[in-house]
Amino acid sequence: MAFKKPSPLPGFGLSLGYTVFYLSLIVLIPLGALFLRVVTHMGWVEFWKLATTHRALMSYRLTFGASLVAALVNSVFGTLLAWVLTRYQFPGRRLLDALVDFPFALPTAVAGLTLADLFSKNGWLGRFLVPAGIHVAYASLGIIVALTFIGIPFIVRTLQPVLENLEREVEEAAATLGAGRLRTFCSVIVPTLFPALLTGFALSFARAIGEYGSVVFIAGNKPNESEITPLLIFLRLEEYDYTGAMAIAVVMLLFSFTLLIGINLLERWASRFQN
Amino acid sequence: MSIELRQVSKQFGDVRAVEDVSFTVQEGELVALLGPSGGGKTTVLRMIAGLETPTGGDLFIRGQRVNDVSVQQRNIGFVFQGYALFKTMTVHENIAFGLKIKKWKRADIAARVQELLKLFGLDGLGSRYPHQLSGGQRQRVAIARALAPKPSVLLLDEPFGAVDAKIRQELREWLVRLHHDLNVTTIFVTHDQEEALEVSNRIVIFSRGRLEQIGTPREVYEKPSNEFVARFIGVLNVLELKVQDGQSRLGELSFPAHGVPEGNTLRIGFRPYAVQISANLGEYRYRGTLKHIFFLGVLLRLELETPSGLTLRARIIKEEFNRLGISEGDEISFQIREYRVLSREGDALTQETSVAQLVSLAEGI
C-alpha cells in the first residue's frame, strides 16, 4: 500500500505523526473516553433507557430541528449577504463586511441577553410582536432566532471567496448563448457555489447544534417544550446524574458525527467537477 | 452584408476606447481585428456581441440596427480568451446549453451535440468535465459551444493566446478549415500580426481606439497606409535623413531629397527584404559588415552595420544565403531596392497619417 506520494519536501512521516497525535490528543481521546465510560459504567439496556426518555427525545427534536431551520435560513440570507458584499461597491461596504464577524466575536451570553430583551413583552420589537400573538422570547421561535444569529458568519465567510473568484466571462458566455439573468444565476452560478454553500451550511448547522450560551437566555427552558439538549445534559450534571448526562451526550455525539459525514459525502458529490 | 459599423465610439469614463470606427464585414468573411493591446479591438468585438453598448454611432447585423438589441437576442457566438467554460457541466452539457435555452427538442440537441463533438475531434469526451481536458480541447469545446445554436456571426477574442506554439499553429490551420467548411462569418481579435496575416481574408488594424487601415493581408503588408501600419505589420527599417546639396543623407547612405528643402529632414522606411546583398564588394554601391545572423527556418534575418555605424535589418531565404556563402563578420556590399517616404519636415502630415508612397530603385538614387 503506497499512500505516500513522492515529494521533494521531506518530513511527511513527521508531519503525519504530528497530525495524528494532535487530533488524538484534543479530539479522539476525549470522545473515546466518553464512549468507554458509557460502555463500562452502564449496559446497553440502561443506556437506551436513559437516552430515550420523553424529555430527552423532545430535546433532540428541538435542538436538531431548530438548528436545521436556522442553517437553512442562513443559507438563503447568508448567500444574499455574501452576494451583495462581493458584487457591489457602495459606501459603508467595508463596515458591513466587518459587522458580519460580530456574532463570532460577541460572547454568546451577551447575544442571548440582548435578543431576550429585544423580544420580551416590553422590548423594542417584542412590544409589537407579542400583541400580534408572535412569541419569540421564551419560546422555540426565540431559539431559531438565536441560532440564526450565531450561524450567519459561517455561510458568508465560506461563500465570499468563491463569489470573488467567479469569472465575469462565464456569465457573459451564458448571456451570448441566450441565457437571461435568472437562468444564468440558476444554471451557472448556483451550481458553482453549491459545494461552498454546503460547507457553510454544515458549519452553521454544527455550530447551532452545539450552541448553549445564547439559547438558554432566550428559550424559556421549559422541559419538553423549549429545552435544548445541551441544557438537559447540564441539568443532569447538576443533579449529579453523571450516567444520564453521558448517555444523552453520546446520542448527541453520534447524531452530529453521522450528519457531518453525510454532509461531507454530499459535498464531495457536489464538487465532482473540481480536481 | 453581414456586419456594419458606422462611426462607432465607446467611452469608458474619460477614456476613449474606440473612436469613430466604421467598417463592413461581408457574409462569410474571416476577418482579423489587429492592433497592439489597448488599441480598442476587443472593445469593438464586445460591442458587436452586445457585451458593451456603443456611446456613439450605429451597429448593424444583417441590415438590422442592433444598438438596442440585447446580447441574448443577437444570435452571435462568442469565444472568450479564457474559454469561460461552465466548469460544473460536462462537455456535452456545455455544448447543449445554448440549445436548451433556444428550446430545441431533446433528440435534436443530442444529435447536434454529437455532430459537433465529431466535427471538433472531441469524440468520447462528452462526459468529461472541463478540468479533465487539455488547453486545446477546452478551446475546441468553447468554439463548439458558441457554434451549436447556429449563430449568424462567430466572434473570437484572442483565440490562440493561451495555448503553446505548436498547438497554436494547428489551431490556426484548423480555424481556417473550419471557416471554409461552415462558412460562418467570423471575426477574431489578435495582437499577433503573423496570425492575422496567415488566417484572415481581411485585416482591420486598430491603434489607440482608431481604425488605421482595413484590407487584405497582402494590401496591408505591401501598401500600408501609414507608418504605424508599416511598422506593425512586419519589420521596417526607418532612417532619418538630412538634406544636403540636393540629396538626403545619413552616414554613407544617400537618397533623393523628395522636395525637402536644404537642411531639413526626411524620414524613409524600407522592408528587410528590400535590402539586396552581395559577397562581391564591388557589386552594389554600399559597404557593410555582417554583424549577426538569425536562423528562422526557411528565412534568415541578418543585421548589417555600415562603416559609419548604422544598423540595418535584412532578410533573405536560405537558398540565397547558401549561394552567397557568407558568415558573421564578413564584409559585403548591399543596396536598397525600394523604400517609402514616411514624412517630410515641415509637412502638416504627422507620422501616422502621412501617405507613404513606394519609391523603387528605378526612380534613380
XYZ file of C-alpha atoms in Angstrom:
640
model
C 0.000 0.000 0.000
C 1.612 3.224 -1.120
C -0.252 6.125 0.397
C 2.872 8.242 0.490
C 3.345 10.161 -2.739
C 6.909 11.020 -3.679
C 7.500 14.619 -2.734
C 10.583 16.820 -2.915
C 9.777 18.165 0.542
C 10.946 15.965 3.405
C 9.085 15.428 6.657
C 5.973 13.563 5.534
C 6.360 10.995 8.307
C 6.908 13.627 10.938
C 4.013 15.825 9.862
C 1.597 12.898 9.562
C 2.671 11.718 13.015
C 2.129 15.176 14.427
C -1.324 15.461 12.842
C -2.478 12.104 14.196
C -1.045 12.813 17.640
C -2.584 16.257 17.892
C -6.009 15.153 16.660
C -5.864 12.235 19.106
C -4.966 14.488 21.966
C -7.704 17.007 21.508
C -10.448 15.160 19.631
C -10.225 11.393 19.616
C -9.170 10.720 23.214
C -11.914 12.774 24.911
C -14.571 11.371 22.577
C -13.254 7.838 23.006
C -13.244 8.238 26.779
C -16.867 9.286 26.662
C -17.763 6.151 24.754
C -15.708 3.974 27.028
C -17.452 5.391 30.098
C -20.833 4.552 28.632
C -19.739 1.034 27.760
C -18.110 0.291 31.143
C -20.490 2.094 33.518
C -23.812 1.058 32.100
C -25.230 -1.701 29.987
C -26.846 -1.039 26.627
C -30.271 -1.508 28.162
C -29.710 1.177 30.759
C -28.105 3.431 28.150
C -31.121 3.084 25.899
C -33.494 3.825 28.774
C -31.610 6.946 29.833
C -31.076 8.239 26.314
C -34.667 7.852 25.187
C -36.715 9.370 27.963
C -39.556 11.522 26.676
C -37.822 14.659 27.885
C -34.601 13.713 26.103
C -36.404 12.854 22.851
C -38.209 16.199 22.859
C -34.926 17.999 23.423
C -33.271 16.199 20.471
C -36.133 17.169 18.255
C -35.903 20.795 19.311
C -32.103 21.017 19.052
C -31.747 19.400 15.655
C -34.964 20.891 14.273
C -34.184 24.451 15.302
C -30.568 24.097 14.126
C -31.721 22.824 10.754
C -34.194 25.669 10.313
C -31.584 28.228 11.379
C -28.983 26.781 8.990
C -31.489 26.809 6.118
C -32.493 30.408 6.854
C -28.807 31.353 6.938
C -28.139 29.573 3.652
C -30.636 31.804 1.875
C -29.939 35.116 3.563
C -26.229 34.491 4.034
C -25.890 33.878 0.276
C -27.700 37.108 -0.391
C -25.452 38.957 2.044
C -22.268 37.483 0.564
C -23.518 38.333 -2.930
C -24.152 41.967 -2.048
C -20.837 42.305 -0.215
C -18.787 40.896 -3.108
C -20.713 42.123 -6.125
C -21.471 45.744 -5.317
C -19.401 48.725 -4.362
C -21.179 51.114 -2.019
C -20.261 53.419 0.829
C -20.048 51.523 4.113
C -19.400 48.188 2.439
C -16.301 47.516 4.499
C -18.113 48.379 7.705
C -20.932 45.968 6.826
C -18.354 43.361 5.930
C -16.769 43.741 9.365
C -20.179 43.513 11.041
C -20.652 40.027 9.610
C -17.992 38.755 12.024
C -19.767 40.238 15.018
C -21.567 37.028 16.046
C -18.140 35.318 16.034
C -16.634 37.798 18.448
C -19.559 38.506 20.755
C -19.820 36.315 23.853
C -22.882 34.207 23.201
C -24.366 35.065 26.580
C -24.413 38.717 25.556
C -26.181 37.786 22.324
C -28.769 35.768 24.242
C -29.346 38.516 26.757
C -29.739 41.159 24.046
C -32.151 39.066 21.993
C -34.206 38.129 25.042
C -34.504 41.788 25.984
C -35.347 42.832 22.431
C -38.139 40.301 22.025
C -39.582 40.298 25.545
C -43.032 41.775 26.166
C -41.618 45.262 26.769
C -38.698 45.047 24.371
C -38.274 47.252 21.276
C -39.500 44.520 18.956
C -41.456 42.408 21.416
C -43.926 45.208 22.177
C -45.167 44.958 18.589
C -44.849 41.203 18.122
C -46.328 39.952 21.397
C -49.716 41.735 20.939
C -49.849 40.243 17.442
C -49.561 36.813 19.005
C -45.978 36.183 17.894
C -43.955 34.980 20.851
C -40.243 34.992 20.174
C -38.681 35.297 23.607
C -39.145 32.302 25.921
C -40.432 30.164 23.039
C -38.954 27.849 20.414
C -39.060 30.648 17.831
C -36.550 32.505 20.002
C -34.175 29.562 19.773
C -34.257 29.737 15.992
C -33.576 33.478 16.105
C -30.571 32.968 18.388
C -29.173 30.101 16.307
C -29.598 32.112 13.105
C -27.724 34.983 14.698
C -24.714 32.923 15.679
C -24.590 30.943 12.413
C -24.648 33.692 9.794
C -20.871 34.376 9.557
C -20.154 30.764 8.591
C -22.188 30.971 5.398
C -20.999 34.438 4.414
C -17.332 33.719 5.015
C -17.287 30.408 3.140
C -19.163 31.841 0.142
C -17.263 35.098 -0.209
C -14.016 33.734 -1.693
C -15.929 31.575 -4.174
C -18.071 34.522 -5.252
C -14.991 36.688 -5.655
C -13.412 34.068 -7.897
C -16.431 33.750 -10.197
C -15.327 34.742 -13.668
C -17.311 37.543 -15.201
C -16.645 35.929 -18.589
C -18.589 32.811 -17.647
C -21.713 34.875 -17.046
C -21.133 36.733 -20.284
C -20.733 33.421 -22.090
C -24.132 32.339 -20.780
C -25.602 35.650 -21.973
C -24.178 35.250 -25.500
C -25.831 31.821 -25.599
C -29.161 33.467 -24.872
C -29.477 32.969 -21.103
C -31.165 35.741 -19.119
C -30.024 36.858 -15.661
C -32.206 34.391 -13.760
C -31.261 31.464 -15.975
C -27.559 32.314 -15.630
C -27.912 32.539 -11.858
C -29.729 29.225 -11.529
C -27.824 27.105 -14.056
C -24.352 28.605 -13.908
C -23.732 30.458 -10.656
C -25.634 28.339 -8.137
C -24.003 25.013 -9.147
C -20.592 26.673 -8.819
C -21.460 27.967 -5.357
C -23.101 24.754 -4.195
C -20.072 22.975 -2.655
C -19.141 26.088 -0.670
C -22.764 26.587 0.311
C -22.888 23.038 1.652
C -19.723 23.624 3.665
C -21.174 26.821 5.086
C -24.438 25.078 5.826
C -22.634 22.243 7.628
C -20.566 24.659 9.718
C -23.579 26.767 10.610
C -25.627 23.652 11.431
C -22.869 22.138 13.581
C -22.350 25.409 15.392
C -26.085 25.648 16.127
C -26.280 22.103 17.484
C -23.545 22.865 19.976
C -24.841 26.303 20.924
C -25.693 26.812 24.583
C -24.970 30.311 25.865
C -27.270 32.416 23.734
C -30.126 29.909 23.706
C -30.583 29.433 27.445
C -31.261 33.157 27.883
C -33.991 33.395 25.279
C -35.501 29.896 25.297
C -37.509 29.912 28.499
C -36.155 26.386 29.056
C -39.453 24.655 29.758
C -38.959 20.848 29.786
C -40.423 19.096 26.713
C -41.065 22.447 25.103
C -38.148 24.809 24.911
C -35.322 22.840 26.446
C -32.331 22.121 24.235
C -30.195 19.001 24.628
C -27.009 20.751 25.845
C -29.085 22.312 28.634
C -30.580 18.929 29.550
C -27.058 17.494 29.843
C -26.125 20.377 32.121
C -29.199 19.843 34.298
C -28.435 16.124 34.623
C -24.936 17.004 35.812
C -26.358 19.451 38.354
C -28.424 16.574 39.682
C -25.189 14.526 39.946
C -26.686 12.126 37.391
C -23.424 11.548 35.508
C -24.576 8.425 33.666
C -27.794 10.111 32.495
C -25.823 13.121 31.206
C -23.358 10.862 29.485
C -25.992 8.764 27.742
C -27.558 11.874 26.237
C -24.106 13.221 25.337
C -23.284 10.056 23.417
C -26.520 10.338 21.428
C -25.624 13.943 20.545
C -22.183 12.811 19.531
C -23.447 10.062 17.245
C -26.052 12.302 15.656
C -23.597 15.099 14.941
C -21.000 12.683 13.641
C -23.419 10.989 11.246
C -24.725 14.322 9.999
C -21.270 15.707 9.332
C -20.212 12.553 7.488
C -23.370 12.749 5.399
C -22.813 16.392 4.542
C -19.197 15.639 3.688
C -20.226 12.956 1.222
C -22.768 15.323 -0.304
C -20.075 17.979 -0.630
C -17.804 15.551 -2.410
C -20.554 14.733 -4.852
C -21.359 18.405 -5.403
C -17.746 19.257 -6.185
C -17.216 16.355 -8.622
C -16.389 18.921 -11.334
C -13.278 20.060 -9.487
C -9.852 18.498 -9.345
C -23.576 42.499 -45.865
C -23.330 40.824 -42.540
C -21.958 43.378 -40.117
C -21.587 47.101 -40.434
C -20.175 49.653 -38.006
C -20.942 53.308 -38.693
C -18.855 55.815 -36.753
C -18.971 53.688 -33.647
C -17.397 55.127 -30.495
C -17.044 53.880 -26.960
C -16.060 55.923 -23.971
C -15.307 54.467 -20.522
C -15.479 57.462 -18.185
C -12.855 59.824 -19.568
C -11.119 57.165 -21.627
C -11.970 56.986 -25.298
C -11.503 53.303 -26.004
C -12.909 53.398 -29.532
C -13.292 56.490 -31.681
C -15.331 56.889 -34.807
C -14.774 53.423 -36.254
C -16.542 52.396 -39.462
C -16.112 49.184 -41.401
C -18.117 46.440 -43.030
C -17.735 42.689 -42.855
C -19.305 40.651 -45.654
C -21.279 37.472 -45.146
C -18.930 34.513 -44.828
C -15.731 36.533 -44.379
C -12.947 35.691 -41.920
C -11.736 38.999 -40.539
C -8.985 39.792 -38.047
C -9.083 42.797 -35.739
C -5.411 43.520 -35.214
C -3.580 46.006 -33.050
C -1.414 46.483 -30.005
C -3.029 45.862 -26.630
C -5.190 48.752 -25.536
C -5.906 49.511 -29.186
C -9.649 49.070 -28.804
C -10.024 45.876 -30.822
C -11.528 43.784 -28.013
C -13.954 46.611 -27.202
C -15.082 46.619 -30.847
C -15.617 42.855 -30.700
C -17.580 43.147 -27.457
C -19.752 45.873 -28.941
C -20.580 43.667 -31.923
C -21.549 40.935 -29.446
C -23.633 43.301 -27.351
C -21.484 42.904 -24.252
C -20.721 46.633 -24.437
C -23.015 49.385 -25.645
C -21.563 51.959 -28.063
C -21.616 55.530 -26.768
C -21.892 56.791 -30.337
C -22.622 55.543 -33.844
C -24.665 52.677 -35.203
C -24.125 48.943 -35.452
C -25.881 46.731 -37.960
C -26.061 42.953 -38.192
C -27.578 41.684 -41.437
C -29.025 45.094 -42.112
C -30.797 45.386 -38.778
C -29.689 48.107 -36.365
C -28.749 46.249 -33.186
C -27.616 49.044 -30.833
C -30.593 48.354 -28.591
C -30.803 44.606 -29.131
C -29.686 42.694 -26.046
C -26.785 40.279 -26.169
C -29.222 37.386 -25.679
C -31.187 38.337 -28.797
C -28.280 38.968 -31.168
C -27.699 35.359 -32.156
C -23.929 35.585 -32.068
C -21.396 33.008 -30.929
C -18.638 34.355 -28.704
C -15.440 32.565 -27.740
C -13.709 34.139 -24.772
C -9.987 34.418 -24.324
C -10.062 32.251 -21.197
C -12.721 29.996 -22.820
C -15.179 30.637 -19.954
C -16.491 27.074 -19.974
C -19.117 26.150 -17.412
C -16.977 24.091 -15.080
C -19.903 22.448 -13.305
C -21.127 20.998 -16.591
C -19.742 18.215 -18.747
C -18.553 18.868 -22.292
C -21.892 17.605 -23.551
C -23.848 19.902 -21.225
C -21.654 22.857 -22.148
C -22.350 22.450 -25.853
C -26.053 21.768 -25.251
C -26.524 24.863 -23.044
C -27.428 27.315 -25.804
C -29.691 24.768 -27.481
C -31.658 24.144 -24.283
C -32.237 27.868 -23.924
C -33.443 28.061 -27.513
C -35.844 25.229 -26.559
C -34.607 22.710 -29.107
C -36.147 19.239 -28.909
C -34.213 16.733 -26.839
C -33.399 14.440 -29.742
C -32.283 17.381 -31.880
C -29.988 18.599 -29.103
C -28.395 15.175 -28.722
C -27.886 14.911 -32.483
C -26.411 18.415 -32.774
C -24.014 17.833 -29.865
C -22.862 14.520 -31.362
C -22.340 16.194 -34.709
C -20.219 18.953 -33.143
C -18.214 16.556 -30.959
C -17.327 14.655 -34.098
C -16.554 17.735 -36.164
C -14.288 19.080 -33.414
C -12.446 15.838 -32.761
C -13.938 15.517 -29.293
C -15.499 12.063 -29.721
C -15.756 10.200 -26.449
C -15.067 13.286 -24.333
C -18.731 14.266 -23.944
C -18.976 13.180 -20.312
C -15.720 14.835 -19.174
C -15.620 17.979 -17.094
C -13.599 20.969 -18.389
C -10.847 20.433 -15.815
C -10.209 16.987 -17.316
C -9.364 18.443 -20.744
C -6.181 19.837 -22.274
C -5.952 23.503 -23.262
C -6.543 22.780 -26.932
C -9.551 20.578 -26.173
C -11.047 23.246 -23.927
C -10.774 25.766 -26.692
C -12.475 23.455 -29.154
C -15.295 22.907 -26.666
C -15.632 26.684 -26.328
C -15.901 27.076 -30.104
C -18.314 24.140 -30.387
C -20.488 25.656 -27.661
C -20.548 29.008 -29.450
C -21.413 27.412 -32.800
C -24.039 24.972 -31.514
C -27.072 27.304 -31.812
C -26.020 28.168 -35.410
C -25.160 31.838 -34.831
C -25.065 34.340 -37.691
C -21.605 35.517 -36.593
C -18.755 33.848 -34.717
C -16.645 36.204 -32.609
C -13.355 35.085 -31.043
C -11.299 37.102 -28.571
C -7.574 36.256 -28.819
C -8.418 32.651 -29.699
C -4.835 31.421 -29.803
C -3.410 33.408 -26.925
C -3.453 30.789 -24.212
C -2.004 27.714 -25.928
C 1.584 26.792 -26.707
C 3.277 27.482 -30.034
C 2.790 24.113 -31.704
C -0.898 23.795 -30.811
C -1.399 27.424 -31.819
C -0.186 26.616 -35.325
C -2.508 23.608 -35.531
C -5.443 25.644 -34.271
C -4.842 28.360 -36.849
C -4.944 25.898 -39.694
C -7.910 24.199 -38.120
C -9.810 27.507 -37.805
C -9.196 28.273 -41.480
C -10.509 24.828 -42.450
C -13.481 25.142 -40.102
C -14.357 28.517 -41.549
C -14.057 27.086 -45.043
C -16.379 24.184 -44.179
C -19.019 26.080 -42.200
C -18.742 29.407 -43.992
C -19.979 31.334 -40.969
C -18.976 34.999 -40.787
C -16.063 35.064 -38.356
C -14.292 37.939 -36.637
C -11.347 37.368 -34.343
C -9.150 39.629 -32.275
C -5.390 39.226 -32.191
C -2.293 41.219 -31.364
C -0.117 38.875 -33.412
C 0.394 40.249 -36.929
C 1.652 36.929 -38.261
C -1.523 35.213 -37.077
C -3.686 37.877 -38.704
C -1.778 37.650 -41.997
C -1.950 33.878 -42.085
C -5.536 33.254 -41.049
C -7.769 36.070 -42.242
C -9.320 37.192 -45.538
C -9.144 40.793 -44.409
C -7.458 42.638 -41.572
C -8.756 45.648 -39.663
C -5.896 47.419 -37.900
C -6.504 49.479 -34.788
C -4.292 51.717 -32.749
C -5.319 53.830 -29.792
C -9.003 53.355 -30.482
C -8.809 54.392 -34.129
C -9.056 52.381 -37.294
C -5.730 52.677 -39.111
C -6.327 50.538 -42.171
C -8.554 47.804 -43.493
C -7.527 45.495 -46.293
C -6.439 42.043 -47.378
C -3.267 40.702 -45.740
C -1.349 41.470 -48.906
C -2.683 45.015 -49.125
C -1.796 45.959 -45.566
C 1.635 44.403 -45.923
C 2.515 45.852 -49.298
C 0.595 49.108 -49.163
C 0.438 50.184 -45.539
C -1.448 53.449 -45.362
C 0.859 54.968 -42.766
C 3.988 54.439 -40.716
C 2.147 52.829 -37.814
C 0.729 50.097 -40.031
C 4.033 49.660 -41.847
C 5.877 49.172 -38.568
C 3.197 46.985 -37.000
C 2.851 44.626 -39.958
C 6.295 43.175 -40.395
C 9.678 44.759 -39.727
C 10.581 48.191 -41.050
C 13.961 49.930 -41.201
C 13.416 53.634 -40.544
C 16.032 56.255 -41.419
C 16.010 59.970 -40.642
C 17.932 61.771 -43.353
C 19.272 65.340 -43.603
C 19.013 67.111 -46.956
C 22.320 68.485 -48.270
C 23.290 69.508 -51.793
C 20.011 68.233 -53.239
C 20.381 64.775 -51.678
C 19.133 63.398 -48.363
C 21.892 61.693 -46.439
C 22.590 59.654 -43.366
C 26.134 58.336 -42.953
C 27.154 56.917 -46.297
C 23.563 56.329 -47.439
C 22.036 58.880 -49.750
C 18.601 59.227 -51.333
C 16.812 61.891 -53.409
C 15.578 64.955 -51.487
C 11.939 64.333 -52.481
C 11.304 68.045 -52.492
C 12.501 68.659 -48.952
C 14.331 71.993 -48.632
C 18.041 72.143 -47.864
C 18.914 71.463 -44.220
C 15.586 69.848 -43.330
C 14.927 66.191 -42.522
C 13.206 63.389 -44.397
C 12.131 60.032 -42.946
C 12.146 56.936 -45.068
C 11.361 53.306 -44.334
C 12.140 50.031 -46.097
C 11.405 46.352 -45.521
C 14.232 43.935 -44.729
C 13.534 42.052 -47.965
C 14.291 45.252 -49.916
C 17.952 45.034 -48.905
C 19.973 43.208 -51.585
C 23.257 41.687 -50.514
C 26.292 40.501 -52.447
C 29.510 38.851 -51.344
C 31.214 40.715 -54.188
C 32.273 44.023 -52.660
C 32.104 45.809 -55.969
C 28.600 44.706 -56.959
C 26.466 47.198 -55.012
C 27.121 50.791 -54.001
C 27.218 50.448 -50.183
C 29.624 48.521 -47.983
C 28.740 46.830 -44.715
C 29.696 44.183 -42.189
C 27.501 41.220 -41.383
C 27.100 41.531 -37.606
C 24.558 38.836 -36.749
C 22.749 36.018 -38.488
C 19.447 34.768 -37.028
C 18.247 31.461 -38.379
C 14.436 31.380 -38.700
C 13.980 28.193 -40.734
C 13.404 28.938 -44.394
C 14.307 32.579 -43.803
C 17.340 34.207 -42.228
C 17.387 37.581 -40.585
C 20.632 39.492 -40.997
C 21.953 42.508 -39.170
C 24.288 44.738 -41.169
C 26.485 47.519 -39.928
C 27.758 50.246 -42.221
C 31.223 51.751 -41.670
C 29.578 54.823 -40.119
C 27.819 52.655 -37.545
C 24.250 52.406 -38.932
C 22.480 49.114 -38.202
C 20.096 47.764 -40.852
C 17.961 44.661 -40.859
C 17.806 42.414 -43.897
C 16.048 39.163 -44.661
C 16.955 36.527 -47.223
C 15.860 32.993 -47.985
C 18.050 30.027 -47.091
C 18.984 29.103 -50.693
C 20.107 32.649 -51.382
C 22.152 32.651 -48.189
C 23.833 29.361 -49.107
C 24.602 30.650 -52.591
C 26.257 33.784 -51.172
C 28.411 31.672 -48.839
C 28.756 34.442 -46.256
C 29.152 34.210 -42.489
C 29.151 36.503 -39.483
C 31.824 39.220 -39.580
C 32.201 39.163 -43.392
C 32.380 42.349 -45.483
C 29.577 42.583 -48.023
C 28.094 45.092 -50.410
C 24.395 45.968 -50.480
C 21.737 48.209 -51.983
C 18.233 49.188 -51.041
C 15.880 48.107 -53.766
C 12.790 50.032 -52.698
C 11.712 52.288 -49.859
C 8.936 54.631 -48.888
C 8.890 58.237 -47.799
C 7.349 58.357 -44.332
C 7.371 62.065 -43.592
C 8.975 65.304 -44.609
C 9.897 68.013 -42.149
C 7.542 70.949 -42.385
C 4.713 68.762 -43.679
C 1.440 69.205 -41.908
C 1.266 65.428 -42.015
C 2.088 63.634 -38.814
C 3.983 60.380 -38.775
C 0.885 58.300 -38.623
C -1.278 59.975 -41.210
C 1.363 60.566 -43.847
C 0.760 58.875 -47.134
C 3.599 56.504 -47.730
C 4.454 56.247 -51.373
C 6.609 53.438 -52.554
C 9.793 54.566 -54.301
C 11.559 51.921 -56.312
C 15.182 51.866 -57.278
C 14.257 52.587 -60.892
C 13.461 56.185 -59.932
C 17.179 56.585 -59.519
C 19.005 57.004 -56.292
